[in-house]
Amino acid sequence: MFDNLSQKLGEALRNLSGKGRITDINIAESMRDVRKALLEADVNYQVARSFTNRIKDKALGEQVLASVAPGQMLVKIVYDELVMLLGGSEAEIAKAPTPPTVILVAGLQGSGKTTFCAKLARLLKKQGHAPLLAAADVYRPAAVDQLTKLAADVGVPVHAIRDESGAVVKDAVFVATQSVSIARKTARDAVIVDTAGRLHVDESMMAEVEAIEAAIQPTEVLFVVDGMTGQDAVKAAREFNDRLQFDGVVLTKLDGDTRGGAALSIRSVVKKPIKFASTGEKLDQLTTFYPDRMAQRILGMGDVVTLVEKAQEQFDEEQAEVLRRKIRKETFDLEDFYLQLQKLKRMGSMSDVIGMIPGAKRLIKEDIDDDVFKHIEALIQSMTVEERRRPHIINASRRRRIARGSGQQVRDVNQLLRDFRSMRKLMKSMSKMMGKGRKVDMASLLRSVR
């Protein structure tokens, strides 16, 4: 989402590179470019103006060290201010002193509210909790069915009320209160209440959510915002907060290609922390919102901590050791390669993963399609088990059959096998060097592959 903003901010900050010192003139030029980049990203005007004014004041103040290059100092100041703009530090969900913790989820229709409820249930379950989902969105067609299916996908019970004909009972307050009661009786320590949304904030919607809040006294009220709707999302959050006084914001659809102004504006406008960020449609694509990590990514610094956390979810030490042994013995085959591809895909979209690697976005300008491995997967799936485990047996006739089976050309099969051999050779060289405790020199590694 922040690719364009990152590029523009980078250009603005690089204008100070090579300058001997920060002056009124060059800082004013840089801040004009920064403010323009923020406004183009659909950041609220007052937020952008206040943000750049604070940076200018700090850059011209006594905090600037003579021994630090102006460009480096400005990046540090911009980073610190971005972190504060986004909330300063992560904010956790409040826990009820006596279970269950009741979480009321509200938002406009189409914001991803119901999917977020399921994602949050999955996350809480993974953390060792026993959540219950409450289907209190009783108006949107198929809303209860959607939540029921998502609940089944994450292995969490859902409470919904239907009449004898199977129709949804349109009493959201009753659904919510009964869900809390059931949670207490069944030792469920968290209740996530999905409420109805509208196309815009209206009186009937607010009255119902207020009635639910009064009835169940939630521990936490979360407002779900579609990160792709720009300043409309900020306006809705402000109106909603005026009536409900929610505890935190959830930003959804941060994998989109829109300008991202809502994420940078909403914290300053409603004075409430962003607690979660959703970066895709899959149920495992929900993360705690870390302002410092987001600021690093916006400035092109990557997000190594999140990248390592995602990798650790997919790879355990025992599997890694088996893989290392296979690489050293040159028994790493196409079947192993295919399994690693699947684990890599589960870490998130390729653009998202690349964005977590420091400097990678500057080297790889174009967006990486999530289907970048699709043709490789098709080729490997067209092989027999024996061919995957013993790629050297793939002769000309086998290559023609694999190409036909995957809907590709023989040259694609040849390219995959060449790349695989080169990769296996590179991996073996790296394994030898690391095993001897030597510093890995990428130049010598690449020469060894040729």
mmCIF file with all atom_site columns, N, CA, C and O in Angstrom, residues 310-326:
data_model
loop_
_atom_site.group_PDB
_atom_site.id
_atom_site.type_symbol
_atom_site.label_atom_id
_atom_site.label_alt_id
_atom_site.label_comp_id
_atom_site.label_asym_id
_atom_site.label_entity_id
_atom_site.label_seq_id
_atom_site.pdbx_PDB_ins_code
_atom_site.Cartn_x
_atom_site.Cartn_y
_atom_site.Cartn_z
_atom_site.occupancy
_atom_site.B_iso_or_equiv
_atom_site.pdbx_formal_charge
_atom_site.auth_seq_id
_atom_site.auth_comp_id
_atom_site.auth_asym_id
_atom_site.auth_atom_id
_atom_site.pdbx_PDB_model_num
ATOM 1  N N  . LYS A 1 310 ? 7.413  -14.398 10.836 1.00 0.00 ? 310 LYS A N  1
ATOM 2  C CA . LYS A 1 310 ? 6.637  -15.155 9.851  1.00 0.00 ? 310 LYS A CA 1
ATOM 3  C C  . LYS A 1 310 ? 7.376  -16.433 9.455  1.00 0.00 ? 310 LYS A C  1
ATOM 4  O O  . LYS A 1 310 ? 6.765  -17.494 9.289  1.00 0.00 ? 310 LYS A O  1
ATOM 5  N N  . ALA A 1 311 ? 8.695  -16.325 9.295  1.00 0.00 ? 311 ALA A N  1
ATOM 6  C CA . ALA A 1 311 ? 9.479  -17.506 8.918  1.00 0.00 ? 311 ALA A CA 1
ATOM 7  C C  . ALA A 1 311 ? 9.447  -18.559 10.029 1.00 0.00 ? 311 ALA A C  1
ATOM 8  O O  . ALA A 1 311 ? 9.334  -19.755 9.763  1.00 0.00 ? 311 ALA A O  1
ATOM 9  N N  . GLN A 1 312 ? 9.532  -18.112 11.274 1.00 0.00 ? 312 GLN A N  1
ATOM 10 C CA . GLN A 1 312 ? 9.513  -19.047 12.396 1.00 0.00 ? 312 GLN A CA 1
ATOM 11 C C  . GLN A 1 312 ? 8.188  -19.790 12.501 1.00 0.00 ? 312 GLN A C  1
ATOM 12 O O  . GLN A 1 312 ? 8.140  -20.920 12.981 1.00 0.00 ? 312 GLN A O  1
ATOM 13 N N  . GLU A 1 313 ? 7.106  -19.168 12.040 1.00 0.00 ? 313 GLU A N  1
ATOM 14 C CA . GLU A 1 313 ? 5.807  -19.839 12.069 1.00 0.00 ? 313 GLU A CA 1
ATOM 15 C C  . GLU A 1 313 ? 5.769  -21.012 11.101 1.00 0.00 ? 313 GLU A C  1
ATOM 16 O O  . GLU A 1 313 ? 5.022  -21.961 11.284 1.00 0.00 ? 313 GLU A O  1
ATOM 17 N N  . GLN A 1 314 ? 6.577  -20.917 10.034 1.00 0.00 ? 314 GLN A N  1
ATOM 18 C CA . GLN A 1 314 ? 6.538  -21.939 8.987  1.00 0.00 ? 314 GLN A CA 1
ATOM 19 C C  . GLN A 1 314 ? 7.646  -22.988 9.127  1.00 0.00 ? 314 GLN A C  1
ATOM 20 O O  . GLN A 1 314 ? 7.503  -24.104 8.670  1.00 0.00 ? 314 GLN A O  1
ATOM 21 N N  . PHE A 1 315 ? 8.765  -22.608 9.742  1.00 0.00 ? 315 PHE A N  1
ATOM 22 C CA . PHE A 1 315 ? 9.909  -23.517 9.798  1.00 0.00 ? 315 PHE A CA 1
ATOM 23 C C  . PHE A 1 315 ? 10.291 -23.787 11.251 1.00 0.00 ? 315 PHE A C  1
ATOM 24 O O  . PHE A 1 315 ? 10.496 -22.862 12.020 1.00 0.00 ? 315 PHE A O  1
ATOM 25 N N  . ASP A 1 316 ? 10.404 -25.056 11.625 1.00 0.00 ? 316 ASP A N  1
ATOM 26 C CA . ASP A 1 316 ? 10.904 -25.362 12.960 1.00 0.00 ? 316 ASP A CA 1
ATOM 27 C C  . ASP A 1 316 ? 12.346 -25.876 12.851 1.00 0.00 ? 316 ASP A C  1
ATOM 28 O O  . ASP A 1 316 ? 12.825 -26.234 11.779 1.00 0.00 ? 316 ASP A O  1
ATOM 29 N N  . GLU A 1 317 ? 13.050 -25.917 13.978 1.00 0.00 ? 317 GLU A N  1
ATOM 30 C CA . GLU A 1 317 ? 14.477 -26.236 13.990 1.00 0.00 ? 317 GLU A CA 1
ATOM 31 C C  . GLU A 1 317 ? 14.748 -27.658 13.500 1.00 0.00 ? 317 GLU A C  1
ATOM 32 O O  . GLU A 1 317 ? 15.727 -27.913 12.793 1.00 0.00 ? 317 GLU A O  1
ATOM 33 N N  . GLU A 1 318 ? 13.852 -28.585 13.828 1.00 0.00 ? 318 GLU A N  1
ATOM 34 C CA . GLU A 1 318 ? 14.054 -29.974 13.411 1.00 0.00 ? 318 GLU A CA 1
ATOM 35 C C  . GLU A 1 318 ? 13.972 -30.094 11.889 1.00 0.00 ? 318 GLU A C  1
ATOM 36 O O  . GLU A 1 318 ? 14.800 -30.760 11.254 1.00 0.00 ? 318 GLU A O  1
ATOM 37 N N  . GLN A 1 319 ? 12.965 -29.429 11.298 1.00 0.00 ? 319 GLN A N  1
ATOM 38 C CA . GLN A 1 319 ? 12.838 -29.452 9.837  1.00 0.00 ? 319 GLN A CA 1
ATOM 39 C C  . GLN A 1 319 ? 14.033 -28.782 9.175  1.00 0.00 ? 319 GLN A C  1
ATOM 40 O O  . GLN A 1 319 ? 14.531 -29.237 8.133  1.00 0.00 ? 319 GLN A O  1
ATOM 41 N N  . ALA A 1 320 ? 14.511 -27.693 9.781  1.00 0.00 ? 320 ALA A N  1
ATOM 42 C CA . ALA A 1 320 ? 15.645 -26.965 9.224  1.00 0.00 ? 320 ALA A CA 1
ATOM 43 C C  . ALA A 1 320 ? 16.900 -27.831 9.212  1.00 0.00 ? 320 ALA A C  1
ATOM 44 O O  . ALA A 1 320 ? 17.687 -27.809 8.259  1.00 0.00 ? 320 ALA A O  1
ATOM 45 N N  . GLU A 1 321 ? 17.097 -28.624 10.265 1.00 0.00 ? 321 GLU A N  1
ATOM 46 C CA . GLU A 1 321 ? 18.275 -29.493 10.342 1.00 0.00 ? 321 GLU A CA 1
ATOM 47 C C  . GLU A 1 321 ? 18.208 -30.598 9.291  1.00 0.00 ? 321 GLU A C  1
ATOM 48 O O  . GLU A 1 321 ? 19.218 -30.927 8.651  1.00 0.00 ? 321 GLU A O  1
ATOM 49 N N  . VAL A 1 322 ? 17.021 -31.171 9.087  1.00 0.00 ? 322 VAL A N  1
ATOM 50 C CA . VAL A 1 322 ? 16.838 -32.180 8.035  1.00 0.00 ? 322 VAL A CA 1
ATOM 51 C C  . VAL A 1 322 ? 17.175 -31.582 6.674  1.00 0.00 ? 322 VAL A C  1
ATOM 52 O O  . VAL A 1 322 ? 17.851 -32.199 5.844  1.00 0.00 ? 322 VAL A O  1
ATOM 53 N N  . LEU A 1 323 ? 16.716 -30.350 6.462  1.00 0.00 ? 323 LEU A N  1
ATOM 54 C CA . LEU A 1 323 ? 16.965 -29.660 5.195  1.00 0.00 ? 323 LEU A CA 1
ATOM 55 C C  . LEU A 1 323 ? 18.462 -29.404 5.011  1.00 0.00 ? 323 LEU A C  1
ATOM 56 O O  . LEU A 1 323 ? 19.000 -29.596 3.912  1.00 0.00 ? 323 LEU A O  1
ATOM 57 N N  . ARG A 1 324 ? 19.145 -28.975 6.076  1.00 0.00 ? 324 ARG A N  1
ATOM 58 C CA . ARG A 1 324 ? 20.590 -28.719 5.980  1.00 0.00 ? 324 ARG A CA 1
ATOM 59 C C  . ARG A 1 324 ? 21.347 -30.000 5.611  1.00 0.00 ? 324 ARG A C  1
ATOM 60 O O  . ARG A 1 324 ? 22.282 -29.973 4.812  1.00 0.00 ? 324 ARG A O  1
ATOM 61 N N  . ARG A 1 325 ? 20.959 -31.120 6.218  1.00 0.00 ? 325 ARG A N  1
ATOM 62 C CA . ARG A 1 325 ? 21.631 -32.392 5.909  1.00 0.00 ? 325 ARG A CA 1
ATOM 63 C C  . ARG A 1 325 ? 21.424 -32.780 4.444  1.00 0.00 ? 325 ARG A C  1
ATOM 64 O O  . ARG A 1 325 ? 22.349 -33.261 3.786  1.00 0.00 ? 325 ARG A O  1
ATOM 65 N N  . LYS A 1 326 ? 20.213 -32.569 3.948  1.00 0.00 ? 326 LYS A N  1
ATOM 66 C CA . LYS A 1 326 ? 19.923 -32.892 2.546  1.00 0.00 ? 326 LYS A CA 1
ATOM 67 C C  . LYS A 1 326 ? 20.754 -32.033 1.601  1.00 0.00 ? 326 LYS A C  1
ATOM 68 O O  . LYS A 1 326 ? 21.242 -32.501 0.569  1.00 0.00 ? 326 LYS A O  1
#
